[in-house]
Amino acid sequence: MNLAAVRVELPVLERFAYLNTGTFGPLPRRTAETMAAWQRRSLEEPRASYALFDEIIGVRATLRAAIERLIRAEPGTVALATSTTEGCNAVVAGLRLRPGDEVVTTDSEHPGLLGGLRAWNLDVRIARVSGRPASAALETIAREVTPRTRLVAVSHVLWTNGHVLPIRELASLGPPLLVDGAQAAGAIPVDVTDLGCHFYTVSGQKWPLGPDATGALYIRSDWVDRLELSAPSYVSWEDPATLVPWPDARRFEEVFLPAASAAGLLASLEFAGEAGDDRFAHARSMADRCLALVGERAELVTEPEQATLVTWRVGGDPMALVRRLEERDVIIRTFPGLPYARASCGFWTSEQDLERLAAAL
């Protein structure tokens, strides 16, 4: 992988040590240009011509295929979405869970996943993985699963510390498995077919480096007909006149993504693809280097050999640290209610970025 060529395509890196892709990834130059071109067309051309609509449908089909390649999914198993939250809610609602139904999750999940579980007044069993070794996650989660469990819902990579959960093993426990892939898809290699999970969400604006409000939901092929439609849209139907749904995952598309956003995410995925599969190894090496540098200056929360997030404990006010580093053009993040700070390492991250972080700390 040519790191210099990659970084030229990400203008934010000219000034900033940008280490917060776990929230929003750096936007590639070509993505912004692609989106601007589509917006100009909306200004200058009929927004509802059949010719333009056909072109947009083609972009959406190409985007689905690109996401399927990203997560190694079978054709027809990906629905476009605006976020992982939308995907998680579609699964919880589509399973027709009722108040009192039992679900299992962890104490380290993002509100985008937990919110849907809480909103339905479910009996949520919490596996206490926080503060425990990554190797203990499987036993800790499996202990909470009972014959009453209707769903296991966890992250592939925990947003709080970057630990990778044993998805393949969790998928074999029995209940359907919903995986929040926000901190995994685009950051580490993902093969949903090999993992065996039933549902997997993708956050487009994070590690795939796409525009805001983009993402996807994977539904395993044998669950497309078993998951109920909860919020269908015009594009959910193969035949809108008779309300016949698409025979594949397209039926779960609740929002028609703006053409500029769909084309922008496709451009970002093409950019990442050009970097090659070596990009994952580079991101992993940068995370290792970040662990070493930060570990010399703070108490690490993240264990070695996990994903691409590095979290450490902050002795004082975490937000004060984030703001102080931001004044030095080093961008990280903190968490509501936790004494932690977190850096994100991607295939565009350089040694210099990490040295700037270490110097600021």
mmCIF file of C-alpha atoms in Angstrom, residues 107-333:
data_model
loop_
_atom_site.group_PDB
_atom_site.id
_atom_site.type_symbol
_atom_site.label_atom_id
_atom_site.label_comp_id
_atom_site.label_asym_id
_atom_site.label_seq_id
_atom_site.Cartn_x
_atom_site.Cartn_y
_atom_site.Cartn_z
ATOM 1 C CA ASP A 107 -22.517 -3.488 29.185
ATOM 2 C CA SER A 108 -20.264 -1.942 26.513
ATOM 3 C CA GLU A 109 -22.718 -1.342 23.665
ATOM 4 C CA HIS A 110 -23.399 1.865 21.788
ATOM 5 C CA PRO A 111 -26.750 3.614 22.422
ATOM 6 C CA GLY A 112 -27.549 2.956 18.770
ATOM 7 C CA LEU A 113 -27.960 -0.700 19.682
ATOM 8 C CA LEU A 114 -29.113 -0.403 23.290
ATOM 9 C CA GLY A 115 -31.751 2.217 22.510
ATOM 10 C CA GLY A 116 -33.848 -0.140 20.438
ATOM 11 C CA LEU A 117 -33.698 -2.836 23.109
ATOM 12 C CA ARG A 118 -34.788 -0.420 25.805
ATOM 13 C CA ALA A 119 -37.532 1.205 23.733
ATOM 14 C CA TRP A 120 -39.387 -2.102 23.379
ATOM 15 C CA ASN A 121 -39.356 -2.767 27.152
ATOM 16 C CA LEU A 122 -37.573 -6.053 26.670
ATOM 17 C CA ASP A 123 -36.066 -8.185 29.408
ATOM 18 C CA VAL A 124 -32.459 -7.238 28.751
ATOM 19 C CA ARG A 125 -29.800 -9.479 30.278
ATOM 20 C CA ILE A 126 -26.458 -7.680 30.494
ATOM 21 C CA ALA A 127 -23.169 -9.531 30.133
ATOM 22 C CA ARG A 128 -20.571 -7.602 32.143
ATOM 23 C CA VAL A 129 -17.609 -7.615 29.777
ATOM 24 C CA SER A 130 -16.331 -4.167 30.729
ATOM 25 C CA GLY A 131 -13.109 -4.360 32.686
ATOM 26 C CA ARG A 132 -12.707 -8.072 31.935
ATOM 27 C CA PRO A 133 -10.125 -9.624 29.597
ATOM 28 C CA ALA A 134 -11.162 -9.914 25.973
ATOM 29 C CA SER A 135 -10.663 -13.667 26.229
ATOM 30 C CA ALA A 136 -13.435 -13.874 28.836
ATOM 31 C CA ALA A 137 -16.110 -12.347 26.598
ATOM 32 C CA LEU A 138 -17.499 -15.597 25.198
ATOM 33 C CA GLU A 139 -17.996 -17.238 28.579
ATOM 34 C CA THR A 140 -19.418 -14.027 30.040
ATOM 35 C CA ILE A 141 -21.998 -13.570 27.277
ATOM 36 C CA ALA A 142 -22.903 -17.259 26.956
ATOM 37 C CA ARG A 143 -23.656 -17.384 30.676
ATOM 38 C CA GLU A 144 -26.516 -14.920 30.151
ATOM 39 C CA VAL A 145 -28.169 -16.903 27.340
ATOM 40 C CA THR A 146 -31.130 -19.014 28.457
ATOM 41 C CA PRO A 147 -33.827 -21.075 26.687
ATOM 42 C CA ARG A 148 -35.968 -17.900 26.777
ATOM 43 C CA THR A 149 -33.475 -15.781 24.860
ATOM 44 C CA ARG A 150 -35.017 -14.428 21.648
ATOM 45 C CA LEU A 151 -32.001 -12.426 20.460
ATOM 46 C CA VAL A 152 -28.327 -11.872 21.212
ATOM 47 C CA ALA A 153 -27.287 -8.347 20.193
ATOM 48 C CA VAL A 154 -23.645 -7.287 20.486
ATOM 49 C CA SER A 155 -20.939 -5.317 18.709
ATOM 50 C CA HIS A 156 -18.263 -6.944 16.588
ATOM 51 C CA VAL A 157 -15.781 -4.426 17.987
ATOM 52 C CA LEU A 158 -16.662 -2.677 21.245
ATOM 53 C CA TRP A 159 -16.739 1.087 20.752
ATOM 54 C CA THR A 160 -15.439 1.702 24.271
ATOM 55 C CA ASN A 161 -12.157 -0.211 24.062
ATOM 56 C CA GLY A 162 -11.737 -1.787 20.628
ATOM 57 C CA HIS A 163 -11.971 -5.370 21.869
ATOM 58 C CA VAL A 164 -13.125 -7.900 19.281
ATOM 59 C CA LEU A 165 -15.986 -10.151 20.359
ATOM 60 C CA PRO A 166 -16.082 -13.839 19.319
ATOM 61 C CA ILE A 167 -18.897 -13.503 16.793
ATOM 62 C CA ARG A 168 -18.521 -16.943 15.191
ATOM 63 C CA GLU A 169 -18.824 -18.661 18.562
ATOM 64 C CA LEU A 170 -21.735 -16.452 19.647
ATOM 65 C CA ALA A 171 -23.579 -17.296 16.427
ATOM 66 C CA SER A 172 -23.494 -20.962 17.417
ATOM 67 C CA LEU A 173 -25.248 -20.420 20.754
ATOM 68 C CA GLY A 174 -28.702 -20.830 19.192
ATOM 69 C CA PRO A 175 -30.644 -17.538 19.313
ATOM 70 C CA PRO A 176 -30.496 -15.135 16.345
ATOM 71 C CA LEU A 177 -27.418 -12.924 16.509
ATOM 72 C CA LEU A 178 -27.533 -9.213 15.650
ATOM 73 C CA VAL A 179 -24.054 -7.683 15.254
ATOM 74 C CA ASP A 180 -23.371 -3.957 15.365
ATOM 75 C CA GLY A 181 -20.496 -3.686 12.896
ATOM 76 C CA ALA A 182 -19.967 0.066 13.214
ATOM 77 C CA GLN A 183 -16.384 -0.272 14.521
ATOM 78 C CA ALA A 184 -15.472 -3.273 12.381
ATOM 79 C CA ALA A 185 -16.690 -2.953 8.790
ATOM 80 C CA GLY A 186 -13.947 -1.158 6.883
ATOM 81 C CA ALA A 187 -11.558 -1.271 9.846
ATOM 82 C CA ILE A 188 -10.778 -4.992 10.035
ATOM 83 C CA PRO A 189 -11.491 -7.858 7.622
ATOM 84 C CA VAL A 190 -15.132 -8.939 7.918
ATOM 85 C CA ASP A 191 -16.678 -12.080 6.440
ATOM 86 C CA VAL A 192 -20.283 -12.333 7.570
ATOM 87 C CA THR A 193 -20.742 -15.675 5.828
ATOM 88 C CA ASP A 194 -17.875 -17.207 7.773
ATOM 89 C CA LEU A 195 -18.991 -15.526 11.012
ATOM 90 C CA GLY A 196 -22.422 -17.074 10.685
ATOM 91 C CA CYS A 197 -24.300 -14.142 12.207
ATOM 92 C CA HIS A 198 -27.911 -13.562 11.246
ATOM 93 C CA PHE A 199 -27.784 -9.757 10.988
ATOM 94 C CA TYR A 200 -24.888 -7.312 10.641
ATOM 95 C CA THR A 201 -24.934 -3.523 10.432
ATOM 96 C CA VAL A 202 -22.506 -1.230 8.594
ATOM 97 C CA SER A 203 -21.830 2.425 9.401
ATOM 98 C CA GLY A 204 -20.892 4.207 6.172
ATOM 99 C CA GLN A 205 -19.540 7.414 7.685
ATOM 100 C CA LYS A 206 -17.002 5.701 9.937
ATOM 101 C CA TRP A 207 -14.378 3.266 8.615
ATOM 102 C CA PRO A 208 -15.697 3.103 5.021
ATOM 103 C CA LEU A 209 -15.054 6.909 4.933
ATOM 104 C CA GLY A 210 -18.447 7.676 3.455
ATOM 105 C CA PRO A 211 -20.699 10.722 3.833
ATOM 106 C CA ASP A 212 -23.025 11.338 6.759
ATOM 107 C CA ALA A 213 -26.147 9.221 7.194
ATOM 108 C CA THR A 214 -25.074 6.231 5.118
ATOM 109 C CA GLY A 215 -24.857 2.573 6.045
ATOM 110 C CA ALA A 216 -26.282 -0.872 5.460
ATOM 111 C CA LEU A 217 -27.964 -3.869 7.034
ATOM 112 C CA TYR A 218 -27.021 -7.454 6.203
ATOM 113 C CA ILE A 219 -29.753 -10.067 6.597
ATOM 114 C CA ARG A 220 -28.700 -13.687 6.193
ATOM 115 C CA SER A 221 -30.530 -15.151 3.206
ATOM 116 C CA ASP A 222 -32.507 -17.674 5.249
ATOM 117 C CA TRP A 223 -33.831 -14.844 7.419
ATOM 118 C CA VAL A 224 -35.064 -12.472 4.716
ATOM 119 C CA ASP A 225 -38.539 -14.042 4.762
ATOM 120 C CA ARG A 226 -38.531 -14.609 8.521
ATOM 121 C CA LEU A 227 -37.841 -10.998 9.466
ATOM 122 C CA GLU A 228 -40.988 -8.886 9.282
ATOM 123 C CA LEU A 229 -41.142 -5.503 7.576
ATOM 124 C CA SER A 230 -41.491 -2.819 10.231
ATOM 125 C CA ALA A 231 -41.000 0.478 8.363
ATOM 126 C CA PRO A 232 -41.286 -0.132 4.610
ATOM 127 C CA SER A 233 -40.735 2.669 2.119
ATOM 128 C CA TYR A 234 -41.560 3.157 -1.540
ATOM 129 C CA VAL A 235 -38.384 1.302 -2.510
ATOM 130 C CA SER A 236 -39.217 -1.713 -0.329
ATOM 131 C CA TRP A 237 -41.617 -3.003 -2.973
ATOM 132 C CA GLU A 238 -40.724 -4.806 -6.168
ATOM 133 C CA ASP A 239 -44.181 -3.769 -7.363
ATOM 134 C CA PRO A 240 -45.353 -0.600 -5.572
ATOM 135 C CA ALA A 241 -48.776 -0.918 -7.226
ATOM 136 C CA THR A 242 -49.575 -4.192 -5.452
ATOM 137 C CA LEU A 243 -47.163 -3.837 -2.516
ATOM 138 C CA VAL A 244 -45.245 -6.972 -3.377
ATOM 139 C CA PRO A 245 -41.901 -6.747 -1.527
ATOM 140 C CA TRP A 246 -38.542 -7.449 -3.072
ATOM 141 C CA PRO A 247 -37.565 -11.107 -2.686
ATOM 142 C CA ASP A 248 -34.227 -10.139 -1.130
ATOM 143 C CA ALA A 249 -32.862 -7.722 1.478
ATOM 144 C CA ARG A 250 -33.920 -4.673 -0.523
ATOM 145 C CA ARG A 251 -37.346 -4.957 1.091
ATOM 146 C CA PHE A 252 -35.790 -3.628 4.321
ATOM 147 C CA GLU A 253 -34.677 -0.293 2.851
ATOM 148 C CA GLU A 254 -36.582 2.179 4.991
ATOM 149 C CA VAL A 255 -35.133 5.378 3.484
ATOM 150 C CA PHE A 256 -34.249 6.291 -0.078
ATOM 151 C CA LEU A 257 -30.679 7.553 0.346
ATOM 152 C CA PRO A 258 -30.016 10.821 -1.483
ATOM 153 C CA ALA A 259 -28.305 10.149 -4.796
ATOM 154 C CA ALA A 260 -25.290 12.237 -3.781
ATOM 155 C CA SER A 261 -24.862 10.225 -0.570
ATOM 156 C CA ALA A 262 -25.145 6.858 -2.306
ATOM 157 C CA ALA A 263 -22.675 7.896 -5.013
ATOM 158 C CA GLY A 264 -20.386 9.372 -2.361
ATOM 159 C CA LEU A 265 -20.245 6.176 -0.306
ATOM 160 C CA LEU A 266 -19.564 4.201 -3.469
ATOM 161 C CA ALA A 267 -16.653 6.523 -4.278
ATOM 162 C CA SER A 268 -15.251 6.039 -0.762
ATOM 163 C CA LEU A 269 -15.459 2.256 -1.032
ATOM 164 C CA GLU A 270 -13.687 2.384 -4.388
ATOM 165 C CA PHE A 271 -10.957 4.514 -2.795
ATOM 166 C CA ALA A 272 -10.493 1.990 0.021
ATOM 167 C CA GLY A 273 -10.509 -0.885 -2.439
ATOM 168 C CA GLU A 274 -7.678 0.692 -4.421
ATOM 169 C CA ALA A 275 -5.566 0.654 -1.260
ATOM 170 C CA GLY A 276 -5.895 -3.132 -1.313
ATOM 171 C CA ASP A 277 -6.235 -5.686 1.447
ATOM 172 C CA ASP A 278 -2.861 -4.544 2.797
ATOM 173 C CA ARG A 279 -4.730 -1.615 4.294
ATOM 174 C CA PHE A 280 -5.972 -3.803 7.147
ATOM 175 C CA ALA A 281 -2.455 -4.870 8.088
ATOM 176 C CA HIS A 282 -1.283 -1.255 8.058
ATOM 177 C CA ALA A 283 -4.150 -0.174 10.307
ATOM 178 C CA ARG A 284 -3.334 -3.044 12.674
ATOM 179 C CA SER A 285 0.335 -2.000 12.825
ATOM 180 C CA MET A 286 -0.643 1.612 13.549
ATOM 181 C CA ALA A 287 -2.913 0.454 16.371
ATOM 182 C CA ASP A 288 -0.013 -1.549 17.813
ATOM 183 C CA ARG A 289 2.241 1.489 17.599
ATOM 184 C CA CYS A 290 -0.436 3.646 19.202
ATOM 185 C CA LEU A 291 -0.775 1.186 22.075
ATOM 186 C CA ALA A 292 2.968 1.356 22.662
ATOM 187 C CA LEU A 293 3.190 5.151 22.575
ATOM 188 C CA VAL A 294 0.100 5.814 24.674
ATOM 189 C CA GLY A 295 1.003 3.017 27.074
ATOM 190 C CA GLU A 296 4.184 4.888 27.983
ATOM 191 C CA ARG A 297 2.097 7.870 29.078
ATOM 192 C CA ALA A 298 -1.236 6.555 30.360
ATOM 193 C CA GLU A 299 -3.038 3.476 31.678
ATOM 194 C CA LEU A 300 -4.331 1.509 28.701
ATOM 195 C CA VAL A 301 -7.851 0.086 28.630
ATOM 196 C CA THR A 302 -7.406 -1.671 25.273
ATOM 197 C CA GLU A 303 -5.563 -4.991 25.180
ATOM 198 C CA PRO A 304 -3.002 -5.811 22.468
ATOM 199 C CA GLU A 305 -4.008 -7.545 19.238
ATOM 200 C CA GLN A 306 -7.599 -6.343 19.158
ATOM 201 C CA ALA A 307 -9.030 -3.968 16.521
ATOM 202 C CA THR A 308 -8.067 -0.425 15.495
ATOM 203 C CA LEU A 309 -9.334 1.553 18.488
ATOM 204 C CA VAL A 310 -7.014 2.452 21.363
ATOM 205 C CA THR A 311 -8.560 3.576 24.651
ATOM 206 C CA TRP A 312 -6.822 4.772 27.787
ATOM 207 C CA ARG A 313 -7.819 6.040 31.207
ATOM 208 C CA VAL A 314 -7.681 9.778 31.829
ATOM 209 C CA GLY A 315 -6.723 10.986 35.299
ATOM 210 C CA GLY A 316 -8.524 14.325 35.071
ATOM 211 C CA ASP A 317 -11.376 15.623 32.964
ATOM 212 C CA PRO A 318 -11.445 13.630 29.693
ATOM 213 C CA MET A 319 -13.194 16.413 27.785
ATOM 214 C CA ALA A 320 -10.571 18.897 28.901
ATOM 215 C CA LEU A 321 -7.937 16.568 27.434
ATOM 216 C CA VAL A 322 -9.840 16.255 24.149
ATOM 217 C CA ARG A 323 -10.177 20.021 23.837
ATOM 218 C CA ARG A 324 -6.532 20.607 24.721
ATOM 219 C CA LEU A 325 -5.409 18.159 22.040
ATOM 220 C CA GLU A 326 -7.806 19.704 19.551
ATOM 221 C CA GLU A 327 -6.053 23.037 20.072
ATOM 222 C CA ARG A 328 -2.920 21.237 18.870
ATOM 223 C CA ASP A 329 -4.748 19.805 15.839
ATOM 224 C CA VAL A 330 -4.876 16.279 17.295
ATOM 225 C CA ILE A 331 -8.418 14.891 17.116
ATOM 226 C CA ILE A 332 -9.548 12.120 19.506
ATOM 227 C CA ARG A 333 -12.723 11.548 21.507
#
